Short mmCIF file of C-alpha atoms and ligand atoms in Angstrom, two decimals:
data_model
loop_
_atom_site.label_atom_id
_atom_site.label_comp_id
_atom_site.label_asym_id
_atom_site.label_seq_id
_atom_site.Cartn_x
_atom_site.Cartn_y
_atom_site.Cartn_z
CA MET A 24 -26.01 46.59 -6.19
CA SER A 25 -22.36 46.40 -7.27
CA VAL A 26 -21.55 43.64 -9.75
CA GLU A 27 -18.40 41.55 -9.22
CA GLU A 28 -16.52 40.33 -12.28
CA PHE A 29 -14.88 36.96 -12.88
CA ASP A 30 -13.84 34.97 -15.94
CA VAL A 31 -15.91 32.01 -14.79
CA VAL A 32 -18.53 31.53 -12.09
CA VAL A 33 -19.51 28.00 -11.03
CA ALA A 34 -22.74 27.07 -9.23
CA GLY A 35 -22.17 23.97 -7.06
CA GLY A 36 -19.11 22.59 -5.27
CA GLY A 37 -19.61 18.84 -5.87
CA PRO A 38 -17.04 16.85 -7.88
CA GLY A 39 -18.17 18.35 -11.21
CA GLY A 40 -17.99 21.97 -10.01
CA SER A 41 -14.69 21.57 -8.15
CA THR A 42 -13.05 19.90 -11.15
CA VAL A 43 -13.97 22.51 -13.75
CA ALA A 44 -13.25 25.41 -11.38
CA THR A 45 -9.81 24.06 -10.40
CA LEU A 46 -8.66 23.28 -13.95
CA VAL A 47 -9.65 26.75 -15.17
CA ALA A 48 -8.00 28.48 -12.19
CA MET A 49 -4.83 26.44 -12.81
CA GLN A 50 -4.58 28.22 -16.17
CA GLY A 51 -4.52 31.57 -14.38
CA HIS A 52 -8.16 32.60 -14.91
CA ARG A 53 -10.31 34.22 -12.23
CA VAL A 54 -12.89 31.72 -10.97
CA LEU A 55 -15.65 32.07 -8.37
CA LEU A 56 -17.42 28.94 -7.03
CA LEU A 57 -20.70 29.31 -5.11
CA GLU A 58 -21.91 26.40 -2.98
CA LYS A 59 -25.29 26.32 -1.24
CA GLU A 60 -24.21 24.14 1.70
CA PHE A 61 -21.30 24.32 4.13
CA PHE A 62 -18.85 21.44 3.59
CA PRO A 63 -18.52 18.69 4.69
CA ARG A 64 -22.06 17.86 3.55
CA TYR A 65 -23.76 14.48 2.93
CA GLN A 66 -24.06 13.14 -0.63
CA ILE A 67 -24.81 9.73 -2.14
CA GLY A 68 -22.53 8.22 -4.82
CA GLU A 69 -19.72 6.54 -2.90
CA SER A 70 -18.22 4.03 -5.31
CA LEU A 71 -15.60 5.60 -7.59
CA LEU A 72 -13.93 4.46 -10.82
CA PRO A 73 -10.19 4.28 -11.66
CA SER A 74 -10.61 7.05 -14.27
CA THR A 75 -11.56 9.49 -11.50
CA VAL A 76 -8.95 8.34 -8.99
CA HIS A 77 -5.91 7.96 -11.26
CA GLY A 78 -6.90 10.32 -14.08
CA VAL A 79 -8.86 13.36 -12.92
CA CYS A 80 -7.72 13.38 -9.29
CA LYS A 81 -4.13 13.14 -10.41
CA ILE A 82 -4.48 16.11 -12.78
CA LEU A 83 -6.13 18.05 -9.95
CA GLY A 84 -3.16 17.22 -7.71
CA VAL A 85 -5.00 15.39 -4.90
CA SER A 86 -3.64 11.84 -5.32
CA GLU A 87 -1.55 11.93 -2.16
CA GLU A 88 -4.35 13.41 -0.09
CA LEU A 89 -6.71 10.71 -1.34
CA ALA A 90 -4.21 7.99 -0.50
CA ALA A 91 -3.77 9.44 2.99
CA ALA A 92 -7.54 9.49 3.60
CA ASN A 93 -7.56 5.69 4.01
CA PHE A 94 -10.60 5.10 1.84
CA PRO A 95 -11.24 1.37 1.21
CA VAL A 96 -9.50 0.14 -1.93
CA LYS A 97 -11.91 -1.10 -4.60
CA ARG A 98 -10.20 -3.60 -6.90
CA GLY A 99 -13.29 -4.28 -8.99
CA GLY A 100 -16.91 -5.36 -8.66
CA THR A 101 -18.74 -8.47 -7.56
CA PHE A 102 -22.16 -9.13 -9.11
CA ARG A 103 -24.94 -11.57 -8.41
CA TRP A 104 -26.55 -10.65 -11.68
CA GLY A 105 -27.93 -12.33 -14.81
CA ALA A 106 -28.64 -16.00 -15.34
CA ARG A 107 -25.76 -17.37 -13.25
CA PRO A 108 -26.93 -18.06 -9.66
CA GLU A 109 -23.45 -17.60 -8.11
CA PRO A 110 -21.74 -14.20 -7.75
CA TRP A 111 -19.03 -13.35 -10.31
CA THR A 112 -16.18 -10.89 -9.88
CA PHE A 113 -14.21 -8.67 -12.26
CA SER A 114 -10.93 -6.96 -11.48
CA PHE A 115 -9.81 -3.58 -12.89
CA SER A 116 -6.40 -5.16 -13.50
CA VAL A 117 -7.84 -6.80 -16.63
CA SER A 118 -7.91 -3.43 -18.42
CA PRO A 119 -4.99 -2.83 -20.80
CA ARG A 120 -5.26 0.86 -19.91
CA ILE A 121 -4.63 0.47 -16.18
CA THR A 122 -1.12 -0.34 -14.99
CA GLY A 123 -0.86 -3.09 -12.36
CA PRO A 124 -0.43 -1.23 -9.05
CA LYS A 125 -3.06 1.32 -10.10
CA ALA A 126 -5.76 -1.21 -10.85
CA PHE A 127 -8.10 0.08 -8.19
CA ALA A 128 -10.42 2.90 -7.23
CA TYR A 129 -11.76 3.94 -3.81
CA GLN A 130 -15.06 3.64 -1.98
CA VAL A 131 -15.47 7.08 -0.42
CA GLU A 132 -17.55 8.85 2.15
CA ARG A 133 -18.65 11.67 -0.13
CA ALA A 134 -18.62 14.26 2.65
CA LYS A 135 -14.84 13.67 2.93
CA PHE A 136 -14.07 13.18 -0.77
CA ASP A 137 -15.99 16.26 -1.94
CA GLU A 138 -14.35 18.36 0.77
CA ILE A 139 -10.88 17.27 -0.40
CA LEU A 140 -11.72 18.44 -3.93
CA LEU A 141 -13.25 21.73 -2.76
CA ASN A 142 -10.31 22.58 -0.46
CA ASN A 143 -7.96 21.78 -3.32
CA ALA A 144 -9.90 24.21 -5.54
CA LYS A 145 -9.28 26.94 -2.94
CA ARG A 146 -5.57 26.12 -2.87
CA LYS A 147 -5.38 26.32 -6.65
CA GLY A 148 -6.78 29.88 -6.61
CA VAL A 149 -10.57 29.41 -6.91
CA VAL A 150 -12.57 31.88 -4.78
CA VAL A 151 -14.99 29.57 -2.94
CA ARG A 152 -18.04 30.89 -1.09
CA GLU A 153 -20.11 28.38 0.87
CA GLY A 154 -23.64 29.01 2.13
CA CYS A 155 -24.39 30.84 -1.14
CA THR A 156 -27.41 29.80 -3.21
CA VAL A 157 -27.52 30.66 -6.90
CA ASN A 158 -31.05 31.78 -7.82
CA SER A 159 -30.99 32.77 -11.47
CA VAL A 160 -28.81 33.75 -14.40
CA VAL A 161 -28.34 37.19 -15.98
CA GLU A 162 -28.99 37.31 -19.71
CA ASP A 163 -28.12 39.71 -22.49
CA GLY A 164 -30.03 38.56 -25.57
CA GLU A 165 -28.89 35.03 -26.46
CA ARG A 166 -25.99 35.13 -24.04
CA VAL A 167 -25.82 34.33 -20.34
CA THR A 168 -23.56 36.99 -18.82
CA GLY A 169 -23.67 36.23 -15.11
CA LEU A 170 -25.79 35.07 -12.19
CA ARG A 171 -27.51 36.20 -9.01
CA TYR A 172 -27.08 34.55 -5.64
CA THR A 173 -28.11 34.92 -2.01
CA ASP A 174 -25.48 34.58 0.72
CA ASP A 175 -25.99 32.93 4.10
CA ASP A 176 -27.09 36.24 5.67
CA GLY A 177 -29.79 36.68 3.04
CA ASN A 178 -27.94 39.37 1.06
CA GLN A 179 -28.44 39.40 -2.73
CA HIS A 180 -25.44 39.57 -5.08
CA GLU A 181 -24.78 39.73 -8.80
CA VAL A 182 -21.71 38.41 -10.60
CA SER A 183 -20.78 38.90 -14.24
CA ALA A 184 -18.59 36.34 -16.02
CA THR A 185 -17.64 35.18 -19.51
CA PHE A 186 -18.90 31.71 -18.56
CA VAL A 187 -21.50 30.53 -16.05
CA ILE A 188 -21.23 26.83 -15.16
CA ASP A 189 -24.20 25.00 -13.73
CA ALA A 190 -22.73 22.16 -11.64
CA SER A 191 -25.51 22.31 -9.08
CA GLY A 192 -26.47 18.66 -9.33
CA ASN A 193 -29.67 16.75 -9.61
CA LYS A 194 -32.06 18.75 -7.42
CA SER A 195 -31.49 22.33 -8.57
CA ARG A 196 -33.53 23.88 -11.40
CA LEU A 197 -30.80 26.17 -12.76
CA TYR A 198 -30.21 23.89 -15.74
CA SER A 199 -33.48 25.06 -17.32
CA HIS A 200 -31.83 28.40 -18.23
CA VAL A 201 -29.68 26.60 -20.79
CA GLY A 202 -32.80 26.00 -22.91
CA GLY A 203 -34.29 22.83 -24.35
CA SER A 204 -35.78 20.31 -21.97
CA ARG A 205 -34.79 17.54 -19.55
CA ASN A 206 -35.57 14.24 -21.28
CA TYR A 207 -36.31 11.35 -18.94
CA SER A 208 -35.58 7.78 -19.96
CA GLU A 209 -38.59 5.51 -20.24
CA PHE A 210 -36.36 2.56 -19.39
CA PHE A 211 -34.53 3.68 -16.22
CA ARG A 212 -37.11 4.94 -13.76
CA SER A 213 -36.26 3.51 -10.38
CA LEU A 214 -36.40 4.59 -6.76
CA ALA A 215 -33.62 4.01 -4.27
CA LEU A 216 -34.05 3.46 -0.51
CA PHE A 217 -30.76 3.47 1.37
CA GLY A 218 -29.06 3.57 4.75
CA TYR A 219 -25.88 2.57 6.59
CA PHE A 220 -24.91 -0.46 8.66
CA GLU A 221 -22.15 -1.28 11.16
CA GLY A 222 -20.64 -4.76 11.28
CA GLY A 223 -21.66 -6.13 7.86
CA LYS A 224 -19.78 -9.06 6.34
CA ARG A 225 -16.92 -8.49 3.86
CA LEU A 226 -16.06 -10.27 0.61
CA PRO A 227 -12.91 -12.39 0.88
CA ALA A 228 -9.54 -10.64 0.28
CA PRO A 229 -8.28 -9.20 -2.02
CA TYR A 230 -11.80 -8.13 -3.01
CA SER A 231 -13.07 -7.04 0.40
CA GLY A 232 -13.30 -3.43 -0.89
CA ASN A 233 -15.32 -4.37 -4.00
CA ILE A 234 -18.80 -3.06 -4.59
CA LEU A 235 -21.26 -5.97 -4.30
CA SER A 236 -24.29 -5.57 -6.58
CA VAL A 237 -27.08 -8.09 -6.18
CA ALA A 238 -30.14 -8.41 -8.40
CA PHE A 239 -33.36 -9.64 -6.80
CA ASP A 240 -37.03 -9.81 -7.76
CA SER A 241 -37.87 -6.13 -7.12
CA GLY A 242 -34.63 -4.64 -8.44
CA TRP A 243 -31.07 -4.71 -7.09
CA PHE A 244 -29.02 -3.90 -3.99
CA TRP A 245 -25.70 -2.07 -3.65
CA TYR A 246 -23.42 -3.03 -0.79
CA ILE A 247 -20.45 -0.64 -0.51
CA PRO A 248 -17.82 -0.96 2.25
CA LEU A 249 -16.91 2.54 3.51
CA SER A 250 -14.56 1.38 6.29
CA ASP A 251 -13.70 -1.92 7.97
CA THR A 252 -17.07 -1.79 9.72
CA LEU A 253 -19.33 0.78 7.97
CA THR A 254 -21.35 -0.27 4.88
CA SER A 255 -23.60 1.74 2.57
CA VAL A 256 -26.60 -0.40 1.58
CA GLY A 257 -29.28 0.63 -0.92
CA ALA A 258 -32.19 -1.06 -2.63
CA VAL A 259 -33.02 0.19 -6.12
CA VAL A 260 -36.57 -0.80 -7.04
CA ARG A 261 -38.37 -0.51 -10.34
CA ARG A 262 -41.07 2.10 -10.81
CA GLU A 263 -43.74 -0.66 -10.87
CA ASP A 264 -42.66 -1.65 -7.34
CA ALA A 265 -42.53 1.93 -6.02
CA ASP A 266 -45.07 1.09 -3.29
CA LYS A 267 -42.39 -1.10 -1.68
CA VAL A 268 -40.45 1.99 -0.60
CA GLN A 269 -43.47 4.01 0.56
CA GLY A 270 -44.60 4.33 4.15
CA ASP A 271 -42.40 3.23 7.06
CA ARG A 272 -38.87 3.23 5.60
CA GLU A 273 -37.44 1.00 8.31
CA LYS A 274 -40.01 -1.71 7.60
CA ALA A 275 -39.67 -1.25 3.85
CA LEU A 276 -35.89 -1.75 3.93
CA ASP A 277 -36.19 -4.77 6.23
CA THR A 278 -38.72 -6.35 3.86
CA LEU A 279 -36.56 -5.73 0.81
CA ILE A 280 -33.46 -7.14 2.55
CA ALA A 281 -35.47 -10.25 3.49
CA GLU A 282 -36.34 -10.67 -0.23
CA CYS A 283 -32.62 -10.88 -1.11
CA PRO A 284 -30.80 -13.86 0.48
CA LEU A 285 -27.23 -12.72 -0.25
CA ILE A 286 -27.72 -9.25 1.27
CA SER A 287 -29.59 -10.83 4.25
CA GLU A 288 -26.57 -13.06 4.80
CA TYR A 289 -24.08 -10.16 4.58
CA LEU A 290 -26.13 -8.10 7.05
CA GLY A 291 -26.82 -11.09 9.33
CA HIS A 292 -24.80 -9.67 12.25
CA ALA A 293 -24.98 -6.00 11.29
CA ARG A 294 -26.79 -3.14 13.04
CA ARG A 295 -28.29 -0.20 11.20
CA VAL A 296 -26.76 3.20 12.01
CA THR A 297 -29.56 5.32 13.49
CA SER A 298 -27.84 8.58 14.47
CA GLY A 299 -25.59 11.21 12.91
CA LYS A 300 -25.31 11.89 9.18
CA TYR A 301 -25.75 8.19 8.39
CA GLY A 302 -28.70 7.69 10.71
CA GLU A 303 -31.45 8.63 8.25
CA LEU A 304 -33.01 6.21 5.77
CA ARG A 305 -33.15 8.19 2.55
CA VAL A 306 -35.19 7.81 -0.65
CA ARG A 307 -33.99 9.15 -4.01
CA LYS A 308 -35.52 8.96 -7.43
CA ASP A 309 -32.75 7.77 -9.69
CA TYR A 310 -34.51 8.43 -12.99
CA SER A 311 -32.07 8.71 -15.88
CA TYR A 312 -32.24 11.90 -17.96
CA HIS A 313 -30.32 14.14 -20.29
CA GLN A 314 -30.81 17.77 -21.27
CA THR A 315 -31.54 18.47 -24.95
CA THR A 316 -28.53 20.79 -25.07
CA PHE A 317 -25.55 20.97 -22.68
CA TRP A 318 -24.67 24.62 -23.40
CA ARG A 319 -25.77 27.94 -24.78
CA PRO A 320 -23.61 31.02 -25.33
CA GLY A 321 -22.10 31.86 -21.93
CA MET A 322 -23.55 28.88 -20.01
CA ILE A 323 -22.44 25.24 -19.64
CA LEU A 324 -23.96 22.25 -17.79
CA VAL A 325 -21.61 19.87 -15.99
CA GLY A 326 -22.33 16.64 -14.05
CA ASP A 327 -25.84 15.77 -12.88
CA ALA A 328 -27.06 19.18 -14.09
CA ALA A 329 -26.59 17.87 -17.65
CA CYS A 330 -27.41 14.17 -17.42
CA PHE A 331 -27.64 11.14 -15.16
CA VAL A 332 -27.64 7.44 -15.89
CA ASP A 333 -28.69 4.53 -13.66
CA PRO A 334 -26.12 4.07 -10.85
CA VAL A 335 -25.42 0.34 -11.22
CA PHE A 336 -21.94 1.02 -12.67
CA SER A 337 -21.09 3.87 -10.30
CA SER A 338 -20.62 6.22 -13.25
CA GLY A 339 -22.02 9.43 -11.66
CA VAL A 340 -18.81 10.91 -10.23
CA HIS A 341 -16.90 9.78 -13.32
CA LEU A 342 -19.34 11.60 -15.63
CA ALA A 343 -19.30 14.68 -13.36
CA THR A 344 -15.50 14.94 -13.16
CA TYR A 345 -14.91 13.98 -16.80
CA SER A 346 -17.40 16.60 -17.98
CA GLY A 347 -15.56 19.06 -15.70
CA VAL A 348 -12.32 18.26 -17.54
CA LEU A 349 -13.99 18.62 -20.96
CA ALA A 350 -15.64 21.94 -20.00
CA ALA A 351 -12.37 23.30 -18.58
CA ARG A 352 -10.54 22.51 -21.84
CA SER A 353 -13.17 24.39 -23.82
CA ILE A 354 -13.21 27.38 -21.47
CA ASN A 355 -9.41 27.62 -21.32
CA SER A 356 -9.23 27.52 -25.12
CA VAL A 357 -11.81 30.30 -25.50
CA LEU A 358 -10.46 32.54 -22.71
CA ASP A 359 -6.96 32.30 -24.18
CA GLY A 360 -8.29 33.30 -27.60
CA ASP A 361 -7.32 29.98 -29.26
CA LEU A 362 -10.81 28.89 -30.33
CA ASP A 363 -14.26 30.37 -30.79
CA GLU A 364 -16.92 29.37 -28.29
CA LYS A 365 -19.04 27.33 -30.69
CA THR A 366 -16.14 25.16 -31.85
CA ALA A 367 -14.86 24.59 -28.30
CA LEU A 368 -18.26 23.79 -26.79
CA THR A 369 -19.36 21.57 -29.67
CA GLU A 370 -16.33 19.42 -28.81
CA PHE A 371 -17.27 19.44 -25.11
CA GLU A 372 -20.82 18.33 -25.83
CA ALA A 373 -19.91 15.66 -28.39
CA ARG A 374 -17.44 13.97 -26.03
CA TYR A 375 -19.70 14.23 -23.01
CA ARG A 376 -22.67 12.78 -24.93
CA ARG A 377 -20.52 9.96 -26.27
CA GLU A 378 -19.49 8.95 -22.74
CA TYR A 379 -23.04 9.21 -21.41
CA GLY A 380 -24.40 7.32 -24.44
CA VAL A 381 -21.99 4.40 -24.03
CA TYR A 382 -23.10 3.86 -20.42
CA TYR A 383 -26.75 4.26 -21.31
CA GLU A 384 -26.68 1.81 -24.20
CA PHE A 385 -24.67 -0.77 -22.29
CA LEU A 386 -26.87 -0.52 -19.20
CA VAL A 387 -29.97 -1.30 -21.24
CA ALA A 388 -28.29 -4.58 -22.23
CA PHE A 389 -27.11 -5.19 -18.65
CA TYR A 390 -30.69 -5.23 -17.40
CA GLU A 391 -31.35 -8.28 -19.58
CA MET A 392 -31.32 -10.85 -16.75
CA ASN A 393 -31.73 -14.06 -18.73
CA VAL A 394 -28.16 -14.13 -20.00
CA ASN A 395 -24.82 -14.79 -18.33
CA GLU A 396 -21.86 -12.46 -17.89
CA GLU A 397 -20.16 -13.43 -21.18
CA SER A 398 -23.09 -11.88 -22.97
CA TYR A 399 -22.54 -8.60 -21.03
CA PHE A 400 -18.85 -8.62 -21.97
CA TRP A 401 -19.75 -9.07 -25.63
CA GLN A 402 -22.21 -6.17 -25.42
CA ALA A 403 -19.52 -3.95 -23.91
CA LYS A 404 -17.22 -4.61 -26.87
CA LYS A 405 -20.05 -3.81 -29.24
CA VAL A 406 -21.24 -0.53 -27.68
CA THR A 407 -17.71 0.82 -27.21
CA ASN A 408 -16.81 -0.16 -30.76
CA ASN A 409 -13.59 -1.67 -29.41
CA THR A 410 -11.79 -3.57 -32.16
CA LYS A 411 -8.49 -4.02 -30.29
CA ASP A 412 -9.30 -5.66 -26.98
CA THR A 413 -11.08 -8.80 -25.81
CA GLU A 414 -14.70 -8.77 -24.70
CA LEU A 415 -13.77 -8.91 -21.01
CA GLU A 416 -11.20 -6.11 -21.43
CA SER A 417 -13.82 -3.96 -23.18
CA PHE A 418 -16.24 -4.55 -20.30
CA VAL A 419 -13.67 -3.61 -17.64
CA ASP A 420 -12.59 -0.53 -19.62
CA LEU A 421 -16.20 0.57 -19.89
CA ILE A 422 -16.98 0.18 -16.24
CA GLY A 423 -13.60 1.58 -15.24
CA GLY A 424 -14.51 4.83 -17.04
CA LEU A 425 -11.78 4.31 -19.65
CA SER A 426 -13.63 3.36 -22.83
CA SER A 427 -13.22 6.82 -24.40
CA GLY A 428 -9.49 6.07 -24.81
CA GLU A 429 -8.82 9.50 -23.24
CA ALA A 430 -5.16 9.65 -22.23
CA ALA A 431 -5.99 12.02 -19.36
CA LEU A 432 -8.21 9.41 -17.70
CA ALA A 433 -5.99 6.37 -18.07
CA ALA A 434 -4.01 5.40 -15.03
CA SER A 435 -0.79 5.16 -16.99
CA SER A 436 -1.24 8.51 -18.66
CA ARG A 437 1.75 10.77 -18.94
CA ILE A 438 -0.60 13.71 -19.32
CA ALA A 439 -1.98 13.01 -15.87
CA GLU A 440 1.49 12.69 -14.40
CA ARG A 441 2.84 15.88 -15.93
CA SER A 442 -0.28 17.90 -15.10
CA ALA A 443 -0.11 16.60 -11.54
CA GLU A 444 3.48 17.78 -11.18
CA PHE A 445 2.33 21.20 -12.28
CA ALA A 446 -0.63 21.11 -9.88
CA ALA A 447 1.73 20.21 -7.05
CA ALA A 448 4.03 23.09 -7.96
CA ILE A 449 1.09 25.52 -7.73
CA ASP A 450 0.15 24.06 -4.34
CA GLN A 451 3.67 24.46 -3.09
CA MET A 452 3.79 28.12 -4.08
CA ALA A 453 0.32 28.95 -2.78
CA GLY A 454 0.92 27.20 0.52
CA GLY A 455 4.69 27.77 0.86
CA ASP A 456 6.28 29.28 3.97
CA ASP A 457 7.37 32.40 2.17
CA ALA A 458 4.27 34.54 2.63
CA SER A 459 5.47 37.02 0.03
CA MET A 460 5.06 34.35 -2.66
CA VAL A 461 1.29 34.18 -2.31
CA PRO A 462 0.39 37.69 -3.57
CA LEU A 463 3.07 37.30 -6.21
CA PHE A 464 1.55 34.05 -7.38
CA LYS A 465 -1.94 35.52 -7.32
CA SER A 466 -0.88 38.19 -9.81
CA GLN A 467 -2.51 37.31 -13.12
CA VAL A 468 0.56 38.10 -15.19
CA VAL A 469 2.95 36.06 -13.05
CA ARG A 470 0.60 33.07 -13.04
CA GLN A 471 0.19 33.19 -16.77
CA VAL A 472 3.92 33.30 -17.39
CA MET A 473 4.45 30.40 -14.97
CA GLN A 474 1.73 28.37 -16.53
CA GLU A 475 2.90 28.93 -20.06
CA GLY A 476 6.34 27.83 -18.89
CA GLY A 477 4.78 24.73 -17.36
CA GLN A 478 3.06 23.85 -20.59
CA GLU A 479 6.23 24.29 -22.58
CA GLN A 480 7.97 21.92 -20.22
CA MET A 481 5.19 19.38 -20.62
CA ARG A 482 5.36 19.61 -24.36
CA ALA A 483 9.11 19.20 -24.19
CA VAL A 484 8.81 16.15 -21.96
CA LEU A 485 6.06 14.50 -23.96
CA GLY A 486 7.47 15.56 -27.33
CA GLU A 487 7.19 12.93 -29.99
CA ASP A 488 6.37 10.32 -27.36
CA ALA A 489 2.92 11.81 -26.80
CA GLU A 490 0.38 9.31 -28.09
CA PRO A 491 -1.35 10.65 -31.21
CA GLU A 492 -5.02 11.30 -30.60
CA LEU A 493 -7.65 11.16 -33.29
CA PRO A 494 -10.64 13.51 -33.28
CA LEU A 495 -13.92 12.03 -32.10
CA PHE A 496 -15.76 13.23 -35.21
CA PRO A 497 -14.72 14.61 -38.63
CA GLY A 498 -13.43 18.15 -38.12
CA GLY A 499 -13.25 17.63 -34.36
CA LEU A 500 -10.46 18.73 -32.03
CA VAL A 501 -7.75 16.92 -30.10
CA THR A 502 -6.40 17.42 -26.59
CA SER A 503 -3.39 19.67 -26.00
CA PRO A 504 -0.28 17.89 -24.66
CA ASP A 505 -0.91 19.15 -21.11
CA GLY A 506 -4.57 18.05 -21.25
CA MET A 507 -5.84 21.55 -20.38
CA LYS A 508 -7.12 22.75 -23.78
CA TRP A 509 -8.23 21.68 -27.26
CA LEU A 510 -6.15 21.94 -30.42
CA PRO A 511 -7.14 21.64 -34.08
CA HIS A 512 -6.25 18.20 -35.45
CA ARG A 513 -3.34 18.27 -37.89
CA PRO A 514 -2.90 14.86 -39.53
CA VAL A 515 0.76 14.00 -40.12
P1 FAD B 616 -23.46 17.00 -6.74
O1 FAD B 616 -22.53 16.03 -6.16
O2 FAD B 616 -24.92 16.83 -6.47
O3 FAD B 616 -23.02 18.45 -6.28
C1 FAD B 616 -23.83 19.58 -6.57
C2 FAD B 616 -23.57 20.64 -5.52
O4 FAD B 616 -24.32 21.81 -5.87
C3 FAD B 616 -24.06 20.24 -4.14
O5 FAD B 616 -23.00 20.36 -3.20
C4 FAD B 616 -25.22 21.19 -3.83
O6 FAD B 616 -25.28 21.56 -2.48
C5 FAD B 616 -24.86 22.39 -4.70
N1 FAD B 616 -26.03 23.19 -5.11
C6 FAD B 616 -27.27 22.75 -5.44
N2 FAD B 616 -28.05 23.79 -5.80
C7 FAD B 616 -27.28 24.90 -5.69
C8 FAD B 616 -27.52 26.28 -5.92
N3 FAD B 616 -28.71 26.72 -6.35
N4 FAD B 616 -26.51 27.16 -5.70
C9 FAD B 616 -25.29 26.72 -5.27
N5 FAD B 616 -25.01 25.43 -5.04
C10 FAD B 616 -25.99 24.53 -5.27
N6 FAD B 616 -22.16 7.98 -8.44
C11 FAD B 616 -21.00 7.30 -8.34
O7 FAD B 616 -20.00 7.74 -8.90
N7 FAD B 616 -20.93 6.15 -7.61
C12 FAD B 616 -22.02 5.61 -6.99
O8 FAD B 616 -21.90 4.58 -6.34
C13 FAD B 616 -23.27 6.30 -7.13
N8 FAD B 616 -24.39 5.83 -6.52
C14 FAD B 616 -25.56 6.53 -6.65
C15 FAD B 616 -26.74 6.01 -6.09
C16 FAD B 616 -27.96 6.69 -6.25
C17 FAD B 616 -29.22 6.15 -5.67
C18 FAD B 616 -27.98 7.92 -6.96
C19 FAD B 616 -29.28 8.67 -7.14
C20 FAD B 616 -26.82 8.44 -7.50
C21 FAD B 616 -25.62 7.75 -7.38
N9 FAD B 616 -24.43 8.24 -7.95
C22 FAD B 616 -23.28 7.52 -7.86
C23 FAD B 616 -24.43 9.50 -8.70
C24 FAD B 616 -23.78 10.66 -7.93
O9 FAD B 616 -24.50 10.89 -6.74
C25 FAD B 616 -23.82 11.94 -8.79
O10 FAD B 616 -23.72 11.61 -10.15
C26 FAD B 616 -22.69 12.93 -8.45
O11 FAD B 616 -22.79 13.33 -7.11
C27 FAD B 616 -22.80 14.15 -9.38
O12 FAD B 616 -21.85 15.13 -9.02
P2 FAD B 616 -22.16 16.67 -9.34
O13 FAD B 616 -20.91 17.42 -8.97
O14 FAD B 616 -22.73 16.82 -10.68
O15 FAD B 616 -23.34 17.06 -8.34
#
């Protein structure tokens, strides 16, 4: 069997895999992405955060495509939660880190959203192969040096790469090759039963695109508008009530809806979708977990492969794409010879764990139902260690995916804007009319020269205006001005 060689090979083409693959390819490295399914494919996780839409998606260069997709605009969240009997609403516009017109995210059909990201990866130079299932990794002593996969015709292949990324999500077992163990939370062990409805009621404008989350005796419901008429509805029930989602799923969902007056009211005139990709009633365990370690020499876990936390704050795609950004910075730094692997990946893991940990800790407090929303806002300020902003601002920052203070995720970020200009320039060249440009652009040397030029321009533009970033931990690294790598911290 001949062995193909790449700088990086990624298993999984969800948001985590597409993000890391694209950002590494944008630096001129050779990237292969292997995806088991053929896109568009169904996935749950439809409510996005501003950090993904205005931060990561902008850096990836897909903002315009997202805007053109007509996904419902999510201005915040509406909760019937805690001691207060009436629903309460928060708006992303409260966050000091989101500029006015960008104070929103989208509710997305994941089949469409994930396909936008994967097609963009192809345009940015990633070699994408769908219908290819990764089976195992290749090891040389301590180091992972490649992987083996089976294509759609059943042929076996081997790839060697400096880095193997496992972005294969929640169901695959590849993560176990990184070592350590998957640690499940004792606290968050729920089951979700979900389906789709036509004709459900909408919240009043301007919040008609909000996620509506409603606590009830057995757990909580999500109610996510995916178009003017289509709604994603899911019941998340505690492990002790698992029998409520067993047996006939249709009956089980009807019974749970009847237990929850607000959701019953919103679905009063709605009809469940019973055919096509939304016709099935699905059950998913949504147990929270994290792997003991997120990397070993030559292998990195991104997204659900590394960790997952209860979906009540819609943090899954944020954690997947943010970890993709962090992993890409580490890989770019190592491949360019700027940093050693241990230093770069220690930074990746520390930042990823911090983000995961903040959600985890806050969510534990959020499940305390005998308090009102002010208490949740206070908790958010505490867990994010936010000394600058009000309690409500800290809460909105946390659930907007912005509590890390990462410039690349903030809607107003100049890093995001500059990187996006560069991403657009690559798109233009790769897809331009002049066919002779494509092979030229694909030449490693030409791409590298272009990209170095792009970075110089960004540095020049940002110059002294670039906000100073402090390391996350003593001896830690800071982000390069273009957001694509790590740099040692040099205090002024
Ligand atoms: P995925 O999106 O799972 O992508 C992994 C990809 O890898 C898939 O395309 C899969 O086909 C492919 N793959 C798998 N195995 C292999 C293999 N061996 N070889 C090659 N390819 C492989 N998140 C939100 O942001 N908002 C929400 O509202 C939300 N709601 C949720 C509700 C529930 C009940 C649950 C359980 C989760 C929810 N999530 C939500 C979380 C969200 O679904 C995930 O966190 C997110 O999809 C993770 O992205 P990923 O790229 O890591 O993995």
